[in-house]
Amino acid sequence: MQLTINNLNKTYPNGVRALQDVSLEIPTGMYGLLGPNGAGKSTLMRTLATLQDADSGTATLGDINVLTDKDEVRRVLGYLPQEFGVYPRISAVEMLDHLAVLKGIPPAQRKEVVNALLQRVNLWDHRKKSVSSYSGGMRQRFGIAQALLGDPKLIIVDEPTAGLDPGERNRFYNLLSEIGENVIVILSTHIVEDVRELCSNMAIINNGQVLYAGAPDLALSELKGMVWEKAIAKSEIEDYQQQYRVISSKLVAGKPIIHVLSETNPDGGFKAATPGLEDVFFAKISAQEQEA
Ligand SMILES: Nc1ncnc2c1ncn2[C@@H]1O[C@H](COP(=O)(O)OP(=O)(O)OP(=O)(O)O)[C@@H](O)[C@H]1O
Ligand SMILES: [Mg+2]
């Protein structure tokens, strides 16, 4: 199964063009969506999750028309929104059971499914507490459990690890990677390195436009030999930005280290850096800004 998105457009009533001719081919496996705040990630995910309409374009999941056959999509969809909104005062186990009813899980299997999921997301010991009393990380884990109800074939998780501590984040990623090879998992995150570790394919989007789509490794190899770094003084940042194509500036022990994009070693004490996915991210965004 593959999710094929063609020329998807969405402009909000306030004039923001949140999706501009977005075309992506998403195979089974883990697919990473990277992009700065306001890039259009959630808009794309909500559209694919049938919660909001696009203005134009198409999306097909196998032979399902995602934009029109909403009921069919929902039958195979697991979705974790970025914001959950209101939390119920009933216990987690009751809530998940209720959601399992809505998902159409047969009564004979429901209890087993619900209990297994609560165990998988490490909430078994807290199952009798209300979700409204949960910590941020526990709520997120509950959200993951509900997204996995009913063996979905398309899982869309919007910043699923926001608010999880490092241990929970690892556990969550292990869980996602166990789900199986015949499932499409679309994951948005701001943690660029997570995409490199987990996802065989990814897209970088900004201002509603796809800046890169493909394998993380391919994007990295495109930057090979192009990234140079130098430790500078804080007061020098602007000068360097004028003189070089600075794609990032990061404080290391309080001192800025800049990364510069250049086909040859720039003059002035730069040394070659091994490109990371973050360099890819910043390089694509800076290229888009230069064009604008
Ligand atoms: N309901 C809405 N009405 C008007 N504008 C909206 C609406 N939802 C989103 N936007 C705008 O559309 C753009 C894309 O927003 P979106 O939430 O899709 O970005 P995002 O990539 O998910 O960002 P973040 O990383 O902050 O979650 C932003 O400029 C945002 O302000
Ligand atoms: Mg978002």
mmCIF file of C-alpha atoms and ligand atoms in Angstrom:
data_model
loop_
_atom_site.group_PDB
_atom_site.id
_atom_site.type_symbol
_atom_site.label_atom_id
_atom_site.label_comp_id
_atom_site.label_asym_id
_atom_site.label_seq_id
_atom_site.Cartn_x
_atom_site.Cartn_y
_atom_site.Cartn_z
ATOM 1 C CA MET A 1 0.000 0.000 0.000
ATOM 2 C CA GLN A 2 1.133 3.514 -0.738
ATOM 3 C CA LEU A 3 -0.205 6.948 0.063
ATOM 4 C CA THR A 4 0.024 9.189 -2.974
ATOM 5 C CA ILE A 5 -0.528 12.893 -2.593
ATOM 6 C CA ASN A 6 -0.764 15.109 -5.671
ATOM 7 C CA ASN A 7 -0.812 18.903 -5.823
ATOM 8 C CA LEU A 8 -2.601 19.408 -2.552
ATOM 9 C CA ASN A 9 -3.487 23.027 -1.828
ATOM 10 C CA LYS A 10 -5.004 24.708 1.181
ATOM 11 C CA THR A 11 -5.450 28.401 1.852
ATOM 12 C CA TYR A 12 -7.078 29.396 5.140
ATOM 13 C CA PRO A 13 -9.745 32.110 5.161
ATOM 14 C CA ASN A 14 -7.161 34.515 6.606
ATOM 15 C CA GLY A 15 -5.100 34.128 3.428
ATOM 16 C CA VAL A 16 -2.354 31.836 4.809
ATOM 17 C CA ARG A 17 -1.307 29.366 2.120
ATOM 18 C CA ALA A 18 -0.704 26.394 4.377
ATOM 19 C CA LEU A 19 -0.253 23.854 1.556
ATOM 20 C CA GLN A 20 1.082 24.773 -1.859
ATOM 21 C CA ASP A 21 1.039 22.046 -4.485
ATOM 22 C CA VAL A 22 2.168 19.398 -2.042
ATOM 23 C CA SER A 23 2.976 16.124 -3.794
ATOM 24 C CA LEU A 24 4.416 13.178 -1.889
ATOM 25 C CA GLU A 25 4.672 9.427 -2.283
ATOM 26 C CA ILE A 26 4.566 7.749 1.083
ATOM 27 C CA PRO A 27 5.359 4.027 1.149
ATOM 28 C CA THR A 28 4.857 1.686 4.082
ATOM 29 C CA GLY A 29 7.251 2.174 6.966
ATOM 30 C CA MET A 30 8.074 5.219 9.018
ATOM 31 C CA TYR A 31 7.833 8.533 7.204
ATOM 32 C CA GLY A 32 9.171 11.691 8.875
ATOM 33 C CA LEU A 33 7.703 15.157 8.360
ATOM 34 C CA LEU A 34 10.078 17.949 9.276
ATOM 35 C CA GLY A 35 9.428 21.654 9.128
ATOM 36 C CA PRO A 36 9.609 24.763 11.284
ATOM 37 C CA ASN A 37 6.631 26.065 13.266
ATOM 38 C CA GLY A 38 3.845 27.012 10.896
ATOM 39 C CA ALA A 39 5.280 24.974 8.000
ATOM 40 C CA GLY A 40 1.984 23.208 7.298
ATOM 41 C CA LYS A 41 2.672 19.808 8.885
ATOM 42 C CA SER A 42 -0.474 19.684 10.997
ATOM 43 C CA THR A 43 -2.573 21.025 8.143
ATOM 44 C CA LEU A 44 -1.336 18.205 5.919
ATOM 45 C CA MET A 45 -1.871 15.610 8.637
ATOM 46 C CA ARG A 46 -5.383 16.805 9.476
ATOM 47 C CA THR A 47 -6.270 16.704 5.781
ATOM 48 C CA LEU A 48 -5.013 13.132 5.438
ATOM 49 C CA ALA A 49 -6.861 12.230 8.639
ATOM 50 C CA THR A 50 -10.119 13.437 6.974
ATOM 51 C CA LEU A 51 -10.649 16.201 9.532
ATOM 52 C CA GLN A 52 -10.307 19.087 7.151
ATOM 53 C CA ASP A 53 -10.789 19.626 3.434
ATOM 54 C CA ALA A 54 -8.168 20.695 0.934
ATOM 55 C CA ASP A 55 -9.004 23.287 -1.711
ATOM 56 C CA SER A 56 -7.621 21.170 -4.543
ATOM 57 C CA GLY A 57 -5.432 18.179 -5.245
ATOM 58 C CA THR A 58 -5.754 14.459 -4.651
ATOM 59 C CA ALA A 59 -4.684 11.866 -2.132
ATOM 60 C CA THR A 60 -5.091 8.119 -2.495
ATOM 61 C CA LEU A 61 -4.328 5.336 -0.062
ATOM 62 C CA GLY A 62 -4.140 2.139 -2.058
ATOM 63 C CA ASP A 63 -7.472 2.357 -3.880
ATOM 64 C CA ILE A 64 -9.141 4.625 -1.328
ATOM 65 C CA ASN A 65 -9.723 8.239 -2.319
ATOM 66 C CA VAL A 66 -8.626 9.881 0.935
ATOM 67 C CA LEU A 67 -10.335 13.207 0.267
ATOM 68 C CA THR A 68 -13.769 11.780 -0.531
ATOM 69 C CA ASP A 69 -14.056 8.276 0.960
ATOM 70 C CA LYS A 70 -13.687 9.525 4.504
ATOM 71 C CA ASP A 71 -15.430 6.618 6.207
ATOM 72 C CA GLU A 72 -13.139 4.139 4.504
ATOM 73 C CA VAL A 73 -10.073 6.099 5.558
ATOM 74 C CA ARG A 74 -11.281 6.319 9.148
ATOM 75 C CA ARG A 75 -11.692 2.548 9.299
ATOM 76 C CA VAL A 76 -7.956 2.055 8.684
ATOM 77 C CA LEU A 77 -6.673 5.220 10.349
ATOM 78 C CA GLY A 78 -5.001 5.828 13.690
ATOM 79 C CA TYR A 79 -4.509 9.506 14.444
ATOM 80 C CA LEU A 80 -2.844 11.360 17.276
ATOM 81 C CA PRO A 81 -3.462 15.108 16.997
ATOM 82 C CA GLN A 82 -0.895 17.650 18.127
ATOM 83 C CA GLU A 83 -3.367 19.079 20.649
ATOM 84 C CA PHE A 84 -5.798 16.819 22.402
ATOM 85 C CA GLY A 85 -7.996 19.523 23.890
ATOM 86 C CA VAL A 86 -10.328 18.392 26.641
ATOM 87 C CA TYR A 87 -9.462 15.425 28.790
ATOM 88 C CA PRO A 88 -12.212 13.242 30.106
ATOM 89 C CA ARG A 89 -12.778 12.746 33.822
ATOM 90 C CA ILE A 90 -13.463 9.060 33.400
ATOM 91 C CA SER A 91 -10.720 6.510 33.917
ATOM 92 C CA ALA A 92 -8.235 5.761 31.159
ATOM 93 C CA VAL A 93 -9.423 2.181 30.822
ATOM 94 C CA GLU A 94 -13.063 3.268 30.455
ATOM 95 C CA MET A 95 -12.116 5.961 27.974
ATOM 96 C CA LEU A 96 -10.071 3.603 25.821
ATOM 97 C CA ASP A 97 -12.860 1.054 25.958
ATOM 98 C CA HIS A 98 -15.302 3.712 24.794
ATOM 99 C CA LEU A 99 -13.014 4.657 21.913
ATOM 100 C CA ALA A 100 -12.704 0.953 21.040
ATOM 101 C CA VAL A 101 -16.506 0.779 20.731
ATOM 102 C CA LEU A 102 -16.446 3.761 18.361
ATOM 103 C CA LYS A 103 -13.709 2.089 16.358
ATOM 104 C CA GLY A 104 -15.953 -0.919 15.902
ATOM 105 C CA ILE A 105 -13.844 -3.453 17.762
ATOM 106 C CA PRO A 106 -16.032 -6.502 18.476
ATOM 107 C CA PRO A 107 -17.186 -6.815 22.127
ATOM 108 C CA ALA A 108 -15.545 -10.226 22.524
ATOM 109 C CA GLN A 109 -12.106 -8.797 21.794
ATOM 110 C CA ARG A 110 -12.450 -5.367 23.311
ATOM 111 C CA LYS A 111 -11.235 -5.984 26.815
ATOM 112 C CA GLU A 112 -8.177 -7.839 25.643
ATOM 113 C CA VAL A 113 -7.309 -5.172 23.059
ATOM 114 C CA VAL A 114 -7.708 -2.337 25.560
ATOM 115 C CA ASN A 115 -5.684 -4.038 28.262
ATOM 116 C CA ALA A 116 -2.893 -4.977 25.878
ATOM 117 C CA LEU A 117 -2.643 -1.407 24.640
ATOM 118 C CA LEU A 118 -2.532 0.035 28.136
ATOM 119 C CA GLN A 119 0.319 -2.319 28.890
ATOM 120 C CA ARG A 120 2.135 -1.473 25.695
ATOM 121 C CA VAL A 121 2.144 2.245 26.421
ATOM 122 C CA ASN A 122 3.132 1.691 30.014
ATOM 123 C CA LEU A 123 -0.108 2.960 31.562
ATOM 124 C CA TRP A 124 -1.362 -0.270 33.048
ATOM 125 C CA ASP A 125 -0.638 0.777 36.616
ATOM 126 C CA HIS A 126 -2.439 4.084 36.026
ATOM 127 C CA ARG A 127 -5.402 2.710 34.088
ATOM 128 C CA LYS A 128 -7.937 3.530 36.798
ATOM 129 C CA LYS A 129 -6.966 7.193 37.028
ATOM 130 C CA SER A 130 -8.777 9.738 34.915
ATOM 131 C CA VAL A 131 -6.961 10.993 31.855
ATOM 132 C CA SER A 132 -7.554 14.560 33.074
ATOM 133 C CA SER A 133 -5.296 13.843 36.056
ATOM 134 C CA TYR A 134 -2.459 12.525 33.891
ATOM 135 C CA SER A 135 0.856 14.314 33.397
ATOM 136 C CA GLY A 136 1.683 15.591 29.918
ATOM 137 C CA GLY A 137 3.738 12.523 29.085
ATOM 138 C CA MET A 138 1.055 10.139 30.339
ATOM 139 C CA ARG A 139 -1.581 11.925 28.250
ATOM 140 C CA GLN A 140 0.646 11.566 25.241
ATOM 141 C CA ARG A 141 0.987 7.839 25.901
ATOM 142 C CA PHE A 142 -2.769 7.562 26.218
ATOM 143 C CA GLY A 143 -3.074 9.385 22.909
ATOM 144 C CA ILE A 144 -0.739 6.861 21.342
ATOM 145 C CA ALA A 145 -2.773 3.964 22.728
ATOM 146 C CA GLN A 146 -5.987 5.315 21.169
ATOM 147 C CA ALA A 147 -4.192 5.858 17.849
ATOM 148 C CA LEU A 148 -3.226 2.181 17.786
ATOM 149 C CA LEU A 149 -6.760 0.866 18.372
ATOM 150 C CA GLY A 150 -8.080 -1.461 15.697
ATOM 151 C CA ASP A 151 -4.824 -2.285 13.881
ATOM 152 C CA PRO A 152 -4.685 0.822 11.701
ATOM 153 C CA LYS A 153 -2.985 0.650 8.310
ATOM 154 C CA LEU A 154 -2.302 4.382 8.256
ATOM 155 C CA ILE A 155 -0.976 5.922 11.444
ATOM 156 C CA ILE A 156 -0.616 9.689 11.614
ATOM 157 C CA VAL A 157 1.068 11.047 14.714
ATOM 158 C CA ASP A 158 1.592 14.789 15.031
ATOM 159 C CA GLU A 159 4.571 15.555 17.271
ATOM 160 C CA PRO A 160 3.955 12.416 19.305
ATOM 161 C CA THR A 161 7.047 12.733 21.463
ATOM 162 C CA ALA A 162 6.571 16.365 22.487
ATOM 163 C CA GLY A 163 6.647 16.360 26.278
ATOM 164 C CA LEU A 164 7.961 12.813 26.658
ATOM 165 C CA ASP A 165 11.108 12.319 28.709
ATOM 166 C CA PRO A 166 14.014 10.603 26.914
ATOM 167 C CA GLY A 167 13.157 7.151 28.281
ATOM 168 C CA GLU A 168 9.519 7.404 27.227
ATOM 169 C CA ARG A 169 10.555 8.762 23.860
ATOM 170 C CA ASN A 170 12.722 5.716 23.218
ATOM 171 C CA ARG A 171 9.962 3.394 24.360
ATOM 172 C CA PHE A 172 7.498 5.148 22.090
ATOM 173 C CA TYR A 173 9.760 4.869 19.072
ATOM 174 C CA ASN A 174 10.390 1.199 19.795
ATOM 175 C CA LEU A 175 6.653 0.691 19.905
ATOM 176 C CA LEU A 176 6.144 2.440 16.574
ATOM 177 C CA SER A 177 8.881 0.454 14.909
ATOM 178 C CA GLU A 178 7.324 -2.805 16.150
ATOM 179 C CA ILE A 179 4.040 -2.041 14.452
ATOM 180 C CA GLY A 180 4.978 -3.777 11.284
ATOM 181 C CA GLU A 181 6.084 -3.335 7.756
ATOM 182 C CA ASN A 182 2.697 -3.184 6.109
ATOM 183 C CA VAL A 183 1.663 -0.032 7.871
ATOM 184 C CA ILE A 184 2.285 3.575 6.895
ATOM 185 C CA VAL A 185 3.374 5.682 9.834
ATOM 186 C CA ILE A 186 3.599 9.442 9.277
ATOM 187 C CA LEU A 187 5.344 11.207 12.089
ATOM 188 C CA SER A 188 5.996 14.902 12.530
ATOM 189 C CA THR A 189 8.661 16.042 14.911
ATOM 190 C CA HIS A 190 11.067 18.864 15.599
ATOM 191 C CA ILE A 191 13.780 16.437 16.605
ATOM 192 C CA VAL A 192 15.648 16.139 13.349
ATOM 193 C CA GLU A 193 17.943 13.318 14.426
ATOM 194 C CA ASP A 194 14.961 11.149 15.351
ATOM 195 C CA VAL A 195 13.948 11.157 11.708
ATOM 196 C CA ARG A 196 17.397 10.031 10.681
ATOM 197 C CA GLU A 197 17.330 7.156 13.121
ATOM 198 C CA LEU A 198 13.774 6.012 12.531
ATOM 199 C CA CYS A 199 12.512 6.936 9.137
ATOM 200 C CA SER A 200 13.416 5.376 5.810
ATOM 201 C CA ASN A 201 11.775 8.312 4.056
ATOM 202 C CA MET A 202 10.991 11.880 4.933
ATOM 203 C CA ALA A 203 9.892 15.267 3.690
ATOM 204 C CA ILE A 204 11.003 18.724 4.716
ATOM 205 C CA ILE A 205 8.296 21.317 4.312
ATOM 206 C CA ASN A 206 8.191 25.075 4.913
ATOM 207 C CA ASN A 207 5.620 27.730 4.044
ATOM 208 C CA GLY A 208 3.413 24.951 2.751
ATOM 209 C CA GLN A 209 5.957 23.814 0.176
ATOM 210 C CA VAL A 210 7.857 20.554 -0.070
ATOM 211 C CA LEU A 211 11.564 21.387 -0.008
ATOM 212 C CA TYR A 212 12.819 17.823 0.014
ATOM 213 C CA ALA A 213 11.254 14.396 -0.214
ATOM 214 C CA GLY A 214 13.226 11.182 -0.111
ATOM 215 C CA ALA A 215 15.589 9.161 2.013
ATOM 216 C CA PRO A 216 17.460 10.989 4.802
ATOM 217 C CA ASP A 217 20.720 9.387 3.685
ATOM 218 C CA LEU A 218 20.341 10.702 0.166
ATOM 219 C CA ALA A 219 19.815 14.236 1.460
ATOM 220 C CA LEU A 220 22.921 13.852 3.583
ATOM 221 C CA SER A 221 25.035 12.605 0.723
ATOM 222 C CA GLU A 222 23.980 15.638 -1.339
ATOM 223 C CA LEU A 223 25.626 17.854 1.276
ATOM 224 C CA LYS A 224 28.833 15.868 1.501
ATOM 225 C CA GLY A 225 31.863 18.158 1.428
ATOM 226 C CA MET A 226 29.661 21.266 1.487
ATOM 227 C CA VAL A 227 29.425 22.037 5.196
ATOM 228 C CA TRP A 228 32.135 23.949 7.040
ATOM 229 C CA GLU A 229 32.268 24.958 10.648
ATOM 230 C CA LYS A 230 33.960 27.551 12.769
ATOM 231 C CA ALA A 231 33.825 28.780 16.343
ATOM 232 C CA ILE A 232 33.366 32.529 16.362
ATOM 233 C CA ALA A 233 32.594 35.301 18.851
ATOM 234 C CA LYS A 234 28.975 36.280 19.433
ATOM 235 C CA SER A 235 29.657 39.779 18.109
ATOM 236 C CA GLU A 236 30.876 38.361 14.791
ATOM 237 C CA ILE A 237 27.709 36.518 13.819
ATOM 238 C CA GLU A 238 26.245 39.270 11.636
ATOM 239 C CA ASP A 239 29.514 39.829 9.770
ATOM 240 C CA TYR A 240 29.736 36.144 8.996
ATOM 241 C CA GLN A 241 26.134 36.035 7.880
ATOM 242 C CA GLN A 242 26.885 38.775 5.378
ATOM 243 C CA GLN A 243 30.043 37.170 4.100
ATOM 244 C CA TYR A 244 29.110 33.490 4.025
ATOM 245 C CA ARG A 245 26.060 31.325 3.574
ATOM 246 C CA VAL A 246 25.567 30.590 7.267
ATOM 247 C CA ILE A 247 22.941 27.867 7.674
ATOM 248 C CA SER A 248 23.103 27.539 11.451
ATOM 249 C CA SER A 249 24.676 28.997 14.526
ATOM 250 C CA LYS A 250 24.686 26.943 17.667
ATOM 251 C CA LEU A 251 26.042 27.723 21.101
ATOM 252 C CA VAL A 252 28.480 25.146 22.371
ATOM 253 C CA ALA A 253 29.492 25.881 25.960
ATOM 254 C CA GLY A 254 28.305 29.451 25.401
ATOM 255 C CA LYS A 255 30.295 30.020 22.196
ATOM 256 C CA PRO A 256 28.679 30.120 18.769
ATOM 257 C CA ILE A 257 29.704 27.476 16.254
ATOM 258 C CA ILE A 258 28.506 28.358 12.798
ATOM 259 C CA HIS A 259 27.897 26.028 9.892
ATOM 260 C CA VAL A 260 28.492 27.479 6.461
ATOM 261 C CA LEU A 261 27.512 26.052 3.090
ATOM 262 C CA SER A 262 30.214 26.226 0.455
ATOM 263 C CA GLU A 263 31.450 24.058 -2.392
ATOM 264 C CA THR A 264 35.062 24.730 -1.430
ATOM 265 C CA ASN A 265 36.766 25.420 1.882
ATOM 266 C CA PRO A 266 36.007 29.066 2.664
ATOM 267 C CA ASP A 267 38.979 31.238 3.645
ATOM 268 C CA GLY A 268 39.473 32.039 7.275
ATOM 269 C CA GLY A 269 39.906 29.074 9.549
ATOM 270 C CA PHE A 270 36.924 26.894 8.719
ATOM 271 C CA LYS A 271 37.126 23.160 9.069
ATOM 272 C CA ALA A 272 35.117 20.506 7.285
ATOM 273 C CA ALA A 273 32.036 19.326 9.178
ATOM 274 C CA THR A 274 30.257 16.017 8.763
ATOM 275 C CA PRO A 275 26.804 17.033 7.539
ATOM 276 C CA GLY A 276 23.936 16.078 9.830
ATOM 277 C CA LEU A 277 20.240 16.025 9.011
ATOM 278 C CA GLU A 278 19.954 19.354 10.794
ATOM 279 C CA ASP A 279 22.321 20.814 8.193
ATOM 280 C CA VAL A 280 20.064 19.428 5.478
ATOM 281 C CA PHE A 281 17.074 21.010 7.189
ATOM 282 C CA PHE A 282 18.677 24.442 7.517
ATOM 283 C CA ALA A 283 20.252 24.298 4.055
ATOM 284 C CA LYS A 284 16.879 23.587 2.401
ATOM 285 C CA ILE A 285 15.159 26.340 4.336
ATOM 286 C CA SER A 286 17.892 28.862 3.651
ATOM 287 C CA ALA A 287 17.760 28.010 -0.064
ATOM 288 C CA GLN A 288 14.004 28.637 -0.064
ATOM 289 C CA GLU A 289 14.501 31.965 1.730
ATOM 290 C CA GLN A 290 17.155 33.016 -0.770
ATOM 291 C CA GLU A 291 14.801 32.315 -3.649
ATOM 292 C CA ALA A 292 11.992 34.321 -2.074
HETATM 293 N N1 LIG B 1 -7.452 27.157 11.391
HETATM 294 C C1 LIG B 1 -6.549 27.996 10.881
HETATM 295 N N2 LIG B 1 -6.910 29.208 10.429
HETATM 296 C C2 LIG B 1 -6.004 30.056 9.908
HETATM 297 N N3 LIG B 1 -4.697 29.787 9.777
HETATM 298 C C3 LIG B 1 -4.275 28.589 10.209
HETATM 299 C C4 LIG B 1 -5.175 27.635 10.790
HETATM 300 N N4 LIG B 1 -4.462 26.544 11.136
HETATM 301 C C5 LIG B 1 -3.192 26.808 10.777
HETATM 302 N N5 LIG B 1 -3.071 28.022 10.234
HETATM 303 C C6 LIG B 1 -1.843 28.628 9.672
HETATM 304 O O1 LIG B 1 -1.381 27.773 8.646
HETATM 305 C C7 LIG B 1 0.047 27.649 8.688
HETATM 306 C C8 LIG B 1 0.416 26.193 8.883
HETATM 307 O O2 LIG B 1 0.017 25.793 10.185
HETATM 308 P P1 LIG B 1 0.237 24.311 10.724
HETATM 309 O O3 LIG B 1 -0.417 24.221 12.048
HETATM 310 O O4 LIG B 1 -0.189 23.368 9.669
HETATM 311 O O5 LIG B 1 1.827 24.271 10.856
HETATM 312 P P2 LIG B 1 2.783 23.185 11.595
HETATM 313 O O6 LIG B 1 3.847 22.852 10.605
HETATM 314 O O7 LIG B 1 1.975 22.082 12.124
HETATM 315 O O8 LIG B 1 3.431 24.035 12.764
HETATM 316 P P3 LIG B 1 3.910 23.561 14.258
HETATM 317 O O9 LIG B 1 5.266 22.952 14.094
HETATM 318 O O10 LIG B 1 3.981 24.857 14.997
HETATM 319 O O11 LIG B 1 2.884 22.630 14.797
HETATM 320 C C9 LIG B 1 0.504 28.569 9.804
HETATM 321 O O12 LIG B 1 0.832 29.810 9.227
HETATM 322 C C10 LIG B 1 -0.723 28.699 10.682
HETATM 323 O O13 LIG B 1 -0.721 29.920 11.360
HETATM 324 MG MG MG B 2 1.697 21.331 13.960
#
